[in-house]
């Protein structure tokens, strides 16, 4: 199993694919920087009321997490079913923990 | 027979071999003997507890020492005995069952073991200076006020051992996802491998909660924070929540691997394919899934309110359904099979009724209303000993008898094995069955003494006698191990007429590279398929070629040693700032080892094809 993961052979197809991949990476990276900046601006300038700013920050955070998982961690590519299952499993376990603590202990 | 071919080596060479090994089969030996040592220690503590409770108002040990005994008995048995032995069995069998040559990260595997061992030693060194005394759960309300350094040893020891376990879980996940031999699809994996996979998921998600909890407790005790300190505005219930968010999956970490093991044992010794394989796989998954949302049933009397209690009560009872599916499938596997009852099978047969009783009392405890009556009584003690001893310990014994030939090349003596089973089985029920009634009569758990003539005398006496029976069984098992090592029957590669790939290697124990050529799997129970079609052995899936092997390394040992020293630094730095030297020195040493490991290129080595051909039978 270990020796057929070799990708030493660089052909034209792989080259083009890698180039496209790099383009996507850079675009998503730029977007993430942008989103971070927006989040900072929202808080720093105080242009939004708290009621509105907090959900906005949450949405921005969610989008960033999605970029992180799907682009940087390659969950959009095929053969990533198992990592997806495990990551979403972990998200679920963390969600339950938070729910438990928020709903039972603090509410 | 590469092992017989090597000449007699000096003891030093033998020791060095084990200190530096990254071979999953040798790491399994290390886990078994490390876990076995702590099992004996925990057993000794149990006997001391039972002697203290043999008669009313006994003064065999003092009250404070009794608290240390119960704390260390629970902690040792769960973290340092049951889990390591289970991980040892996983290491021994799982890579072979999926037809792999080793786990995905052999170096990490060694590191997991040494972290566990050093963590365990650190925890037990506290016996010399005052052991932890707040119960195995170490609830913050008790732990924060515990004088001395006992609790600090608990925190540091479990933190180190827990890191090892977490790495082990990740390692097994990567192994099963990536290293299955050709044809070994998920739904062709033996149940033990499935259970290992699902258990590893549980470890991955549950252990971080423990890590965080221990860190918060450590900050509260050592650095003056107030996460759990009610007097300073903290919330002590958060500790309980976090502990059980870890702790409830933990009990499934303890039992699920053995469910898998029993499935393999039943199907092998009934000469039948496992009844309801798919249902078994999904039942295991369902148990793991539900296991994450029932933690608050340990906290019914905390006062969470009727809504939360009801939800968690219903969730708890739901777990009985997939567990019931499993029990019936095991019975149906044996039904009509050509059943052969040897020691491994005896332990498995003893497991079914014992565990079912434990499950039944579990459902009783799951009823929130009734739990107010049972809570913190011996009824609870009886319940969890029925599931942990009747499930996990019976399973470990079954697994040791089943895989002893695979691990050590010899078959454990059957007569002594049966003697162990019967004395342990009878002793177990003597000890714990009566405790249900002691609990119902109102005997609280963790109490140092009980008063005379309250109807508790006879029950406690019987319970202690049972503990002596169990001790006798364990001693016979130890004699059995020594006897087998000296003059036990040598095992063939396939002593049980097995069905799965671990019995398809060239010899028992398998050669250090496991499979000369990776086997081709053509269905569930791959070896059995080949036997039925008259081939008798696996078809290779690849031509004979060089085999890539990892190099041994002493770094895992040193790295763990660094954390071990840092552990002492953390514990004692509140007394004397000179201990900061140990803290920072140990941490720096461990980090240095990591940097060394990251920078150094270690590509392993190849066993050349020519050598493999020379070895050919």
XYZ file of C-alpha atoms in Angstrom:
724
model
C 0.000 0.000 0.000
C 2.783 2.339 0.915
C 4.552 2.365 -2.418
C 1.640 3.201 -4.714
C 1.088 6.584 -3.107
C 4.087 7.804 -5.054
C 3.473 10.835 -7.224
C 6.957 11.354 -8.560
C 5.796 11.101 -12.148
C 4.915 14.642 -13.190
C 2.969 14.764 -16.430
C 1.138 17.560 -18.165
C -2.199 16.560 -16.628
C -0.852 16.618 -13.066
C 0.907 19.886 -13.734
C -2.269 21.585 -14.876
C -4.173 20.117 -11.962
C -1.602 21.330 -9.465
C -1.707 24.771 -10.994
C -5.480 24.921 -10.676
C -5.246 23.658 -7.128
C -2.741 26.364 -6.276
C -5.040 28.983 -7.758
C -7.908 27.786 -5.582
C -5.691 27.784 -2.535
C -4.607 31.353 -3.105
C -8.155 32.545 -3.775
C -9.474 30.944 -0.612
C -6.497 32.273 1.321
C -7.212 35.807 0.103
C -10.890 35.374 0.976
C -10.025 34.243 4.455
C -7.754 37.211 5.026
C -10.610 39.410 3.784
C -13.113 37.780 6.124
C -10.757 38.204 9.054
C -10.316 41.861 8.190
C -14.076 42.374 8.034
C -14.448 40.768 11.435
C -11.786 43.044 12.899
C -13.306 46.129 11.317
C -16.749 45.259 12.654
C -15.441 45.046 16.186
C -12.842 47.829 16.046
C -15.045 50.528 14.561
C -18.086 49.597 16.586
C -20.206 50.336 13.529
C -22.658 47.565 14.315
C -24.756 47.077 17.405
C -23.848 44.087 19.562
C -27.102 42.372 18.677
C -26.096 42.358 15.024
C -22.318 42.044 15.314
C -22.243 38.742 17.200
C -24.262 36.746 14.621
C -22.183 38.306 11.850
C -18.991 37.197 13.547
C -20.416 33.686 13.946
C -21.319 33.497 10.259
C -17.880 34.747 9.233
C -16.295 32.162 11.522
C -18.391 29.367 10.017
C -17.405 30.338 6.483
C -13.753 30.376 7.504
C -14.033 26.936 9.073
C -15.611 25.641 5.884
C -12.767 27.101 3.804
C -10.274 25.579 6.187
C -11.811 22.113 6.012
C -12.727 22.011 2.339
C -9.856 23.847 0.693
C -6.846 23.755 2.974
C -7.566 20.351 4.439
C -8.796 18.988 1.059
C -12.128 17.649 2.267
C -13.616 18.662 -1.106
C -11.397 16.141 -2.923
C -12.478 12.558 -3.363
C -11.303 9.783 -1.003
C -11.841 12.111 1.917
C -15.006 10.444 3.176
C -13.387 8.977 6.250
C -11.750 12.235 7.379
C -15.108 13.955 6.819
C -16.948 11.403 8.914
C -14.430 11.745 11.719
C -14.321 15.538 11.604
C -18.103 15.830 11.645
C -18.197 13.222 14.404
C -15.851 15.392 16.425
C -17.907 18.479 15.690
C -20.981 16.609 16.889
C -19.297 15.486 20.117
C -18.089 19.035 20.778
C -21.556 20.390 20.002
C -23.149 18.004 22.504
C -20.623 19.016 25.133
C -21.358 22.686 24.602
C -25.111 22.074 24.602
C -24.817 20.122 27.818
C -22.836 22.806 29.555
C -24.846 25.742 28.221
C -28.323 24.286 28.631
C -27.862 22.403 31.895
C -25.246 24.309 33.845
C -25.535 27.921 32.871
C -29.041 28.485 31.647
C 11.404 -19.460 12.134
C 13.511 -16.364 12.412
C 13.204 -16.178 16.180
C 14.437 -19.690 16.813
C 17.244 -19.061 14.351
C 18.741 -16.221 16.370
C 21.230 -17.436 18.902
C 20.782 -16.995 22.602
C 21.249 -13.297 23.315
C 22.422 -11.681 26.491
C 19.828 -10.198 28.815
C 21.144 -6.719 28.021
C 20.517 -7.169 24.315
C 17.042 -8.515 25.058
C 16.247 -5.503 27.241
C 17.621 -3.038 24.694
C 15.517 -4.720 22.033
C 12.337 -4.066 24.025
C 13.369 -0.539 25.055
C 13.824 0.499 21.434
C 11.247 -1.644 19.663
C 8.643 -0.183 17.321
C 7.258 -3.592 16.317
C 3.549 -3.813 17.146
C 3.923 -7.400 18.365
C 6.609 -6.488 20.891
C 4.765 -3.350 21.950
C 1.802 -5.645 22.606
C 4.008 -7.679 24.963
C 5.079 -4.487 26.716
C 1.479 -3.339 27.106
C 0.437 -6.728 28.451
C 3.166 -6.884 31.049
C 2.851 -3.208 31.986
C -0.927 -3.503 32.263
C -0.597 -6.881 33.974
C 1.681 -5.391 36.627
C -0.810 -2.638 37.379
C -3.642 -5.203 37.334
C -1.914 -7.102 40.135
C -1.363 -3.862 42.030
C -5.026 -2.877 41.626
C -6.060 -6.386 42.643
C -3.959 -6.158 45.786
C -5.682 -2.871 46.625
C -9.064 -4.545 46.088
C -8.156 -7.329 48.502
C -7.083 -4.774 51.116
C -10.450 -3.009 50.710
C -12.322 -6.278 51.109
C -10.286 -7.295 54.177
C -11.125 -3.956 55.769
C -14.824 -4.658 55.150
C -14.757 -8.307 56.277
C -16.355 -7.484 59.652
C -18.155 -4.497 61.200
C -16.019 -1.643 62.528
C -12.802 -3.272 61.396
C -9.555 -1.342 61.840
C -7.307 -3.191 59.416
C -6.415 0.129 57.745
C -7.081 3.728 58.763
C -9.869 5.827 57.256
C -7.520 8.081 55.261
C -5.590 5.119 53.929
C -8.886 3.485 52.958
C -9.752 6.540 50.853
C -6.396 6.265 49.126
C -7.034 2.551 48.549
C -10.404 2.996 46.844
C -9.104 5.898 44.754
C -6.050 4.072 43.559
C -7.951 0.805 43.019
C -10.397 2.495 40.648
C -7.856 4.661 38.877
C -5.337 1.861 38.478
C -7.824 -0.698 37.259
C -9.401 1.552 34.650
C -6.526 3.656 33.337
C -3.500 1.490 34.036
C -4.767 -2.083 33.869
C -7.873 -2.569 31.726
C -7.144 -0.018 28.998
C -3.457 -0.888 28.481
C -4.179 -4.607 28.369
C -6.927 -3.940 25.824
C -4.587 -1.762 23.775
C -2.017 -4.547 24.066
C -4.496 -7.027 22.589
C -5.331 -4.539 19.831
C -1.650 -4.156 19.032
C -1.169 -7.906 18.985
C -4.069 -8.797 16.746
C -5.480 -5.850 14.826
C -2.636 -5.226 12.310
C -2.543 -8.956 11.576
C -6.317 -9.173 11.197
C -6.295 -6.586 8.431
C -3.209 -8.080 6.812
C -0.854 -5.198 7.576
C 2.853 -5.379 8.399
C 2.627 -2.929 11.296
C 0.538 -0.017 12.524
C 0.557 3.228 10.535
C 2.959 5.052 12.885
C 5.254 2.537 14.601
C 7.282 5.253 16.361
C 4.114 6.799 17.782
C 3.031 3.370 18.950
C 6.187 3.011 21.040
C 5.723 6.534 22.359
C 2.133 5.678 23.395
C 3.366 2.768 25.445
C 6.183 4.610 27.210
C 3.913 7.544 28.043
C 1.422 5.127 29.570
C 4.102 3.347 31.600
C 5.737 6.513 32.911
C 2.341 8.057 33.688
C 1.352 4.926 35.576
C 4.618 4.840 37.504
C 4.278 8.515 38.380
C 0.776 7.924 39.733
C 1.903 4.973 41.813
C 4.957 6.710 43.220
C 2.405 8.757 45.170
C 2.058 5.738 47.474
C 5.328 6.805 49.097
C 4.246 10.390 49.753
C 0.472 10.136 50.101
C -1.768 8.820 47.356
C -4.767 10.639 45.831
C -7.851 10.216 48.005
C -10.811 11.835 46.224
C -12.126 8.716 44.485
C -11.296 7.676 40.915
C -13.574 10.461 39.642
C -11.655 12.998 41.753
C -14.631 15.379 41.907
C -13.413 18.962 42.244
C -15.335 19.622 45.449
C -13.238 16.928 47.140
C -10.059 17.269 45.116
C -9.598 20.988 45.651
C -9.554 20.537 49.429
C -7.400 17.418 49.483
C -4.215 18.176 51.431
C -0.777 17.015 50.311
C 0.200 16.146 46.763
C -1.914 13.052 46.143
C -4.309 14.756 43.728
C -1.399 16.431 41.938
C 0.086 12.994 41.283
C -3.305 11.897 39.970
C -3.432 14.871 37.597
C 0.121 14.557 36.306
C 0.055 10.776 36.033
C -3.248 10.633 34.155
C -2.288 13.535 31.914
C 0.841 11.702 30.740
C -0.827 8.297 30.455
C -3.842 9.877 28.739
C -1.676 11.520 26.090
C -0.295 8.070 25.286
C -3.791 6.601 24.967
C -4.947 9.421 22.696
C -1.980 8.853 20.384
C -2.711 5.141 20.404
C -6.286 5.802 19.305
C -5.214 8.044 16.429
C -2.631 5.488 15.388
C -5.179 2.671 15.206
C -7.580 4.851 13.220
C -4.916 5.687 10.644
C -3.918 2.029 10.497
C -7.395 0.686 9.845
C -8.295 3.402 7.344
C -5.088 3.134 5.312
C -3.379 -0.189 5.758
C -5.937 -2.869 5.039
C -4.562 -5.564 2.742
C -5.959 -5.846 -0.808
C -9.567 -7.035 -0.750
C -10.035 -6.262 2.957
C -12.986 -3.913 2.635
C -14.558 -2.393 5.718
C -17.376 -4.897 5.746
C -14.945 -7.803 5.602
C -13.027 -6.769 8.704
C -13.240 -9.094 11.710
C -15.411 -7.771 14.517
C -12.399 -7.194 16.780
C -10.908 -4.871 14.190
C -14.235 -3.074 13.856
C -14.410 -2.710 17.615
C -10.842 -1.383 17.670
C -11.795 1.179 15.046
C -14.887 2.382 16.862
C -13.128 2.374 20.229
C -10.375 4.515 18.731
C -12.989 7.021 17.587
C -14.310 7.104 21.143
C -10.798 7.653 22.490
C -10.228 10.442 19.992
C -13.374 12.320 21.006
C -13.573 11.492 24.716
C -10.022 11.985 25.909
C -9.761 15.691 25.108
C -12.532 16.304 27.652
C -10.438 14.547 30.301
C -7.315 16.439 29.288
C -9.068 19.790 29.601
C -10.686 18.810 32.868
C -7.392 17.750 34.399
C -5.766 20.971 33.199
C -8.501 23.094 34.790
C -8.215 21.135 38.031
C -4.451 21.540 37.907
C -4.756 25.314 37.420
C -7.161 25.494 40.335
C -4.876 23.523 42.626
C -1.504 24.877 41.574
C -1.926 28.293 40.028
C -4.771 29.873 41.970
C -7.527 29.929 39.342
C -11.132 29.306 40.367
C -12.834 27.301 37.645
C -14.346 24.872 40.123
C -14.031 26.773 43.382
C -17.547 27.775 44.416
C -16.278 30.156 47.104
C -14.554 32.207 44.405
C -17.436 32.112 41.954
C -16.499 28.926 40.112
C -18.830 26.044 39.343
C -17.942 22.626 40.686
C -20.619 20.925 38.571
C -18.663 21.748 35.407
C -15.999 19.309 36.590
C -18.602 16.577 36.934
C -19.989 17.279 33.479
C -16.593 17.291 31.811
C -15.510 14.220 33.724
C -18.532 12.204 32.618
C -18.457 13.531 29.062
C -15.147 11.713 29.055
C -16.097 9.067 31.584
C -19.130 7.608 29.925
C -17.489 7.011 26.531
C -14.608 5.628 28.595
C -16.732 2.751 29.864
C -17.531 1.895 26.247
C -13.828 2.139 25.457
C -13.454 -0.549 28.096
C -16.158 -2.880 26.814
C -16.502 -2.494 23.024
C -13.106 -4.065 22.129
C -14.071 -7.094 24.164
C -17.455 -7.277 22.413
C -15.449 -7.560 19.209
C -13.172 -10.156 20.713
C -16.064 -12.291 21.965
C -17.556 -12.185 18.483
C -14.332 -13.600 17.033
C -14.062 -16.240 19.772
C -17.694 -17.377 19.410
C -17.463 -17.675 15.670
C -14.095 -19.485 15.748
C -15.081 -22.043 18.362
C -18.556 -22.595 16.933
C -17.099 -23.096 13.441
C -19.752 -20.764 12.096
C -19.650 -17.373 10.547
C -20.772 -14.692 12.977
C -24.570 -14.451 13.042
C -25.770 -11.035 11.889
C -22.360 -9.566 11.049
C -23.812 -6.331 9.667
C -26.131 -5.903 12.616
C -23.177 -6.427 14.946
C -21.149 -3.724 13.213
C -23.973 -1.221 13.295
C -24.909 -2.101 16.866
C -21.332 -1.296 17.876
C -21.545 2.037 16.071
C -24.887 2.803 17.657
C -23.556 2.086 21.145
C -20.633 4.421 20.492
C -22.946 7.118 19.135
C -25.409 6.922 22.020
C -22.527 6.669 24.469
C -21.775 10.334 23.922
C -25.179 11.605 24.940
C -25.911 9.851 28.196
C -23.180 11.193 30.463
C -25.581 12.993 32.801
C -27.058 9.704 34.043
C -24.078 9.695 36.422
C -25.437 12.960 37.813
C -29.166 12.364 38.297
C -29.039 13.402 41.959
C -27.087 16.600 41.261
C -30.344 18.421 40.583
C -30.336 18.987 36.843
C -34.093 19.187 36.808
C -36.755 16.772 35.602
C -36.418 17.558 31.869
C -32.685 16.910 31.653
C -33.004 13.818 33.837
C -35.779 12.388 31.653
C -33.862 12.945 28.434
C -30.755 11.274 29.770
C -32.796 8.448 31.297
C -34.412 7.628 27.960
C -31.080 7.831 26.152
C -29.525 5.473 28.668
C -32.234 2.886 28.305
C -31.924 3.095 24.522
C -28.399 1.697 24.736
C -29.839 -1.559 25.986
C -31.283 -2.146 22.490
C -28.036 -2.450 20.460
C -26.469 -4.334 23.385
C -29.379 -6.753 23.339
C -28.903 -7.228 19.591
C -25.338 -8.260 20.307
C -26.243 -10.713 23.059
C -28.789 -12.444 20.825
C -26.392 -12.545 17.889
C -23.754 -14.266 20.007
C -26.300 -16.839 21.138
C -27.428 -17.341 17.546
C -23.804 -17.752 16.432
C -23.431 -20.712 18.759
C -26.835 -22.145 17.870
C -26.319 -25.204 15.707
C -22.584 -24.638 15.529
C -19.979 -27.252 16.273
C -19.169 -25.716 19.635
C -15.818 -26.495 21.215
C -15.531 -25.457 24.849
C -12.003 -24.626 25.909
C -10.805 -21.941 28.304
C -11.234 -19.009 25.909
C -14.757 -20.199 25.169
C -15.512 -20.727 28.880
C -14.665 -17.104 29.639
C -16.867 -16.023 26.743
C -19.752 -18.199 27.891
C -19.353 -16.897 31.444
C -19.448 -13.381 30.088
C -22.941 -13.584 28.590
C -25.001 -14.083 31.771
C -22.661 -11.970 33.926
C -22.702 -9.020 31.583
C -26.438 -9.319 31.029
C -27.012 -8.985 34.782
C -24.767 -5.912 34.736
C -26.705 -4.487 31.800
C -30.001 -5.125 33.508
C -28.965 -3.287 36.669
C -27.696 -0.579 34.313
C -31.209 -0.087 32.957
C -32.494 -0.019 36.532
C -29.968 2.700 37.379
C -30.904 4.505 34.174
C -34.352 5.179 35.563
C -33.803 8.626 37.058
C -36.503 8.229 39.687
C -35.194 4.934 41.001
C -31.638 6.239 40.859
C -32.308 8.509 43.817
C -32.591 5.306 45.820
C -29.566 3.530 44.338
C -27.201 6.465 44.033
C -23.888 6.073 45.895
C -24.832 2.717 47.387
C -23.257 -0.691 46.907
C -25.889 -1.325 44.254
C -23.878 0.927 41.964
C -20.651 -0.795 42.987
C -22.205 -4.160 42.143
C -23.493 -2.851 38.809
C -20.242 -1.504 37.462
C -18.233 -4.469 38.686
C -20.659 -6.744 36.854
C -20.050 -4.912 33.587
C -16.339 -4.171 34.015
C -15.260 -7.476 35.564
C -17.967 -9.600 33.940
C -17.367 -7.895 30.583
C -13.903 -6.422 30.382
C -11.899 -8.717 32.662
C -13.610 -11.878 31.388
C -12.941 -10.603 27.873
C -9.291 -9.957 28.637
C -8.896 -13.493 29.967
C -10.684 -14.901 26.912
C -8.446 -12.828 24.667
C -5.284 -13.883 26.462
C -6.161 -17.560 26.115
C -7.224 -17.101 22.496
C -4.217 -15.081 21.350
C -1.499 -16.407 23.678
C -0.231 -18.690 20.867
C -0.248 -15.724 18.495
C 1.673 -13.544 20.944
C 4.061 -16.038 22.562
C 3.990 -19.138 20.359
C 2.705 -21.420 23.095
C -0.734 -22.562 24.232
C -1.703 -21.802 27.838
C -2.313 -24.910 29.928
C -5.978 -25.851 29.605
C -6.402 -27.472 33.030
C -5.017 -24.492 34.892
C -6.984 -22.181 32.613
C -10.229 -23.927 33.559
C -9.307 -23.852 37.248
C -8.706 -20.105 36.948
C -12.026 -19.648 35.220
C -14.125 -21.567 37.717
C -12.553 -20.081 40.842
C -12.630 -16.566 39.400
C -16.168 -16.971 38.069
C -17.561 -18.298 41.364
C -15.547 -15.762 43.358
C -16.756 -12.929 41.159
C -20.426 -13.740 41.690
C -19.866 -14.344 45.425
C -18.190 -10.964 45.757
C -20.516 -8.806 43.769
C -23.954 -10.444 43.609
C -24.535 -9.942 47.314
C -23.470 -6.311 46.979
C -26.687 -5.564 45.063
C -28.603 -6.402 48.201
C -26.175 -4.629 50.511
C -26.803 -1.544 48.405
C -30.568 -1.949 48.466
C -30.370 -2.291 52.248
C -28.691 1.091 52.292
C -24.951 0.441 52.581
C -23.252 3.510 51.050
C -20.208 3.106 48.836
C -16.739 4.419 49.785
C -17.427 4.109 53.530
C -14.521 2.954 55.639
C -16.536 0.942 58.171
C -20.100 -0.254 58.728
C -21.857 -0.851 62.028
C -22.751 -4.172 63.596
C -26.194 -5.791 63.472
C -27.623 -3.699 60.670
C -27.976 -6.724 58.448
C -24.760 -5.964 56.597
C -22.382 -8.349 58.419
C -23.019 -11.592 56.563
C -23.195 -9.991 53.135
C -19.861 -8.258 53.539
C -18.280 -11.437 54.883
C -19.463 -13.435 51.845
C -18.248 -10.665 49.570
C -14.733 -10.801 51.040
C -14.587 -14.598 50.754
C -15.446 -14.169 47.056
C -12.519 -11.787 46.665
C -10.196 -14.508 47.997
C -11.543 -16.920 45.366
C -10.791 -14.379 42.640
C -7.283 -13.847 44.012
C -6.717 -17.595 43.953
C -7.814 -17.692 40.313
C -5.400 -14.925 39.374
C -2.505 -16.662 41.166
C -3.242 -19.878 39.265
C -3.194 -17.838 36.059
C 0.250 -16.448 36.944
C 1.527 -19.974 37.587
C 0.000 -20.952 34.261
C 1.971 -18.217 32.493
C 5.257 -19.363 34.036
C 4.485 -23.034 33.398
C 3.590 -22.301 29.784
C 6.731 -20.251 29.216
C 8.900 -23.081 30.548
C 7.280 -26.201 29.186
C 4.065 -25.232 27.465
C 2.887 -26.886 24.296
C 4.377 -25.183 21.212
C 1.683 -23.755 18.990
C 1.355 -24.201 15.259
C 0.619 -21.138 13.123
C -3.097 -21.900 13.329
C -3.817 -23.709 16.610
C -7.577 -23.072 16.783
C -8.484 -23.772 13.152
C -8.988 -20.038 12.828
C -10.992 -18.003 10.363
C -9.244 -14.639 10.249
C -5.927 -13.384 8.914
C -3.964 -13.374 12.177
C -3.826 -17.182 11.875
C -2.618 -17.045 8.263
C 0.992 -16.087 9.024
C 3.957 -18.401 8.592
C 4.364 -19.216 12.275
C 3.222 -18.470 15.831
C 4.343 -15.868 16.782
C 4.414 -14.377 13.277
C 7.748 -13.345 11.717
C 8.694 -9.750 12.459
C 7.473 -8.585 9.031
C 4.133 -10.415 9.579
C 3.381 -11.365 5.976
C 6.013 -12.190 3.372
C 3.457 -11.232 0.744
C 0.312 -9.348 1.684
C -2.681 -11.730 1.547
C -5.612 -11.321 -0.812
C -8.929 -11.193 1.021
C -11.905 -12.650 -0.809
C -14.617 -12.209 1.808
C -15.529 -12.223 5.455
C -13.422 -14.763 7.395
C -10.784 -14.871 4.614
C -8.763 -17.806 5.952
C -11.909 -19.891 6.359
C -12.900 -19.239 2.751
C -9.526 -20.493 1.545
C -9.774 -23.539 3.810
C -13.231 -24.406 2.544
C -12.088 -24.174 -1.026
C -9.201 -26.492 -0.282
C -6.372 -24.006 -0.593
C -5.546 -24.048 3.102
C -3.572 -20.828 2.882
C -4.021 -17.316 1.623
C -3.376 -16.342 -1.964
C -0.721 -13.618 -2.094
C -1.879 -10.283 -3.452
C 1.578 -9.178 -4.589
C 4.798 -10.684 -5.930
C 7.605 -11.297 -3.486
C 9.572 -8.077 -3.083
C 11.638 -6.029 -0.698
C 9.835 -5.205 2.540
C 10.102 -1.730 3.984
C 10.571 -1.788 7.761
C 10.862 0.967 10.376
C 14.032 1.346 12.448
C 13.892 0.886 16.208
C 14.319 3.977 18.324
C 15.170 4.859 21.916
C 13.657 8.338 21.525
C 10.118 7.401 22.706
C 11.533 6.190 26.005
C 13.585 9.359 26.496
C 10.717 11.616 25.470
C 8.409 9.991 28.017
C 11.152 10.192 30.634
C 11.286 13.942 30.011
C 7.554 14.311 30.668
C 7.870 12.068 33.718
C 10.513 14.381 35.224
C 8.484 17.440 34.266
C 5.527 15.811 36.063
C 7.469 15.875 39.342
C 8.393 19.474 38.627
C 4.732 20.441 38.217
C 3.697 18.596 41.361
C 6.317 20.031 43.704
C 6.921 23.516 42.304
C 4.283 24.870 44.702
C 6.525 23.845 47.648
C 9.912 24.959 46.477
C 10.821 26.949 43.390
C 13.926 24.794 42.898
C 11.516 22.224 41.452
C 11.162 24.531 38.477
C 14.456 23.046 37.348
C 12.761 19.646 37.030
C 9.721 21.243 35.385
C 11.570 23.208 32.732
C 14.412 20.701 32.441
C 12.035 17.801 31.841
C 9.938 19.754 29.360
C 13.029 21.005 27.518
C 14.395 17.481 27.357
C 11.116 16.107 25.950
C 10.846 18.951 23.440
C 14.494 18.416 22.486
C 13.690 14.774 21.764
C 10.792 15.885 19.565
C 12.982 18.316 17.657
C 15.624 15.631 17.228
C 12.967 13.280 15.912
C 11.628 15.919 13.495
C 14.997 16.909 12.071
C 16.578 13.500 11.779
C 15.695 11.658 8.595
C 14.836 8.068 9.374
C 13.697 6.212 6.308
C 13.806 2.762 7.872
C 15.372 -0.156 6.076
C 14.510 -2.840 3.543
C 14.483 -6.579 3.986
C 15.892 -7.635 0.607
C 13.924 -10.049 -1.490
C 16.867 -12.459 -1.554
C 16.756 -12.826 2.205
C 13.027 -13.503 2.176
C 13.532 -16.175 -0.456
C 16.264 -17.788 1.608
C 13.955 -17.952 4.591
C 11.260 -19.672 2.556
C 10.193 -22.571 4.731
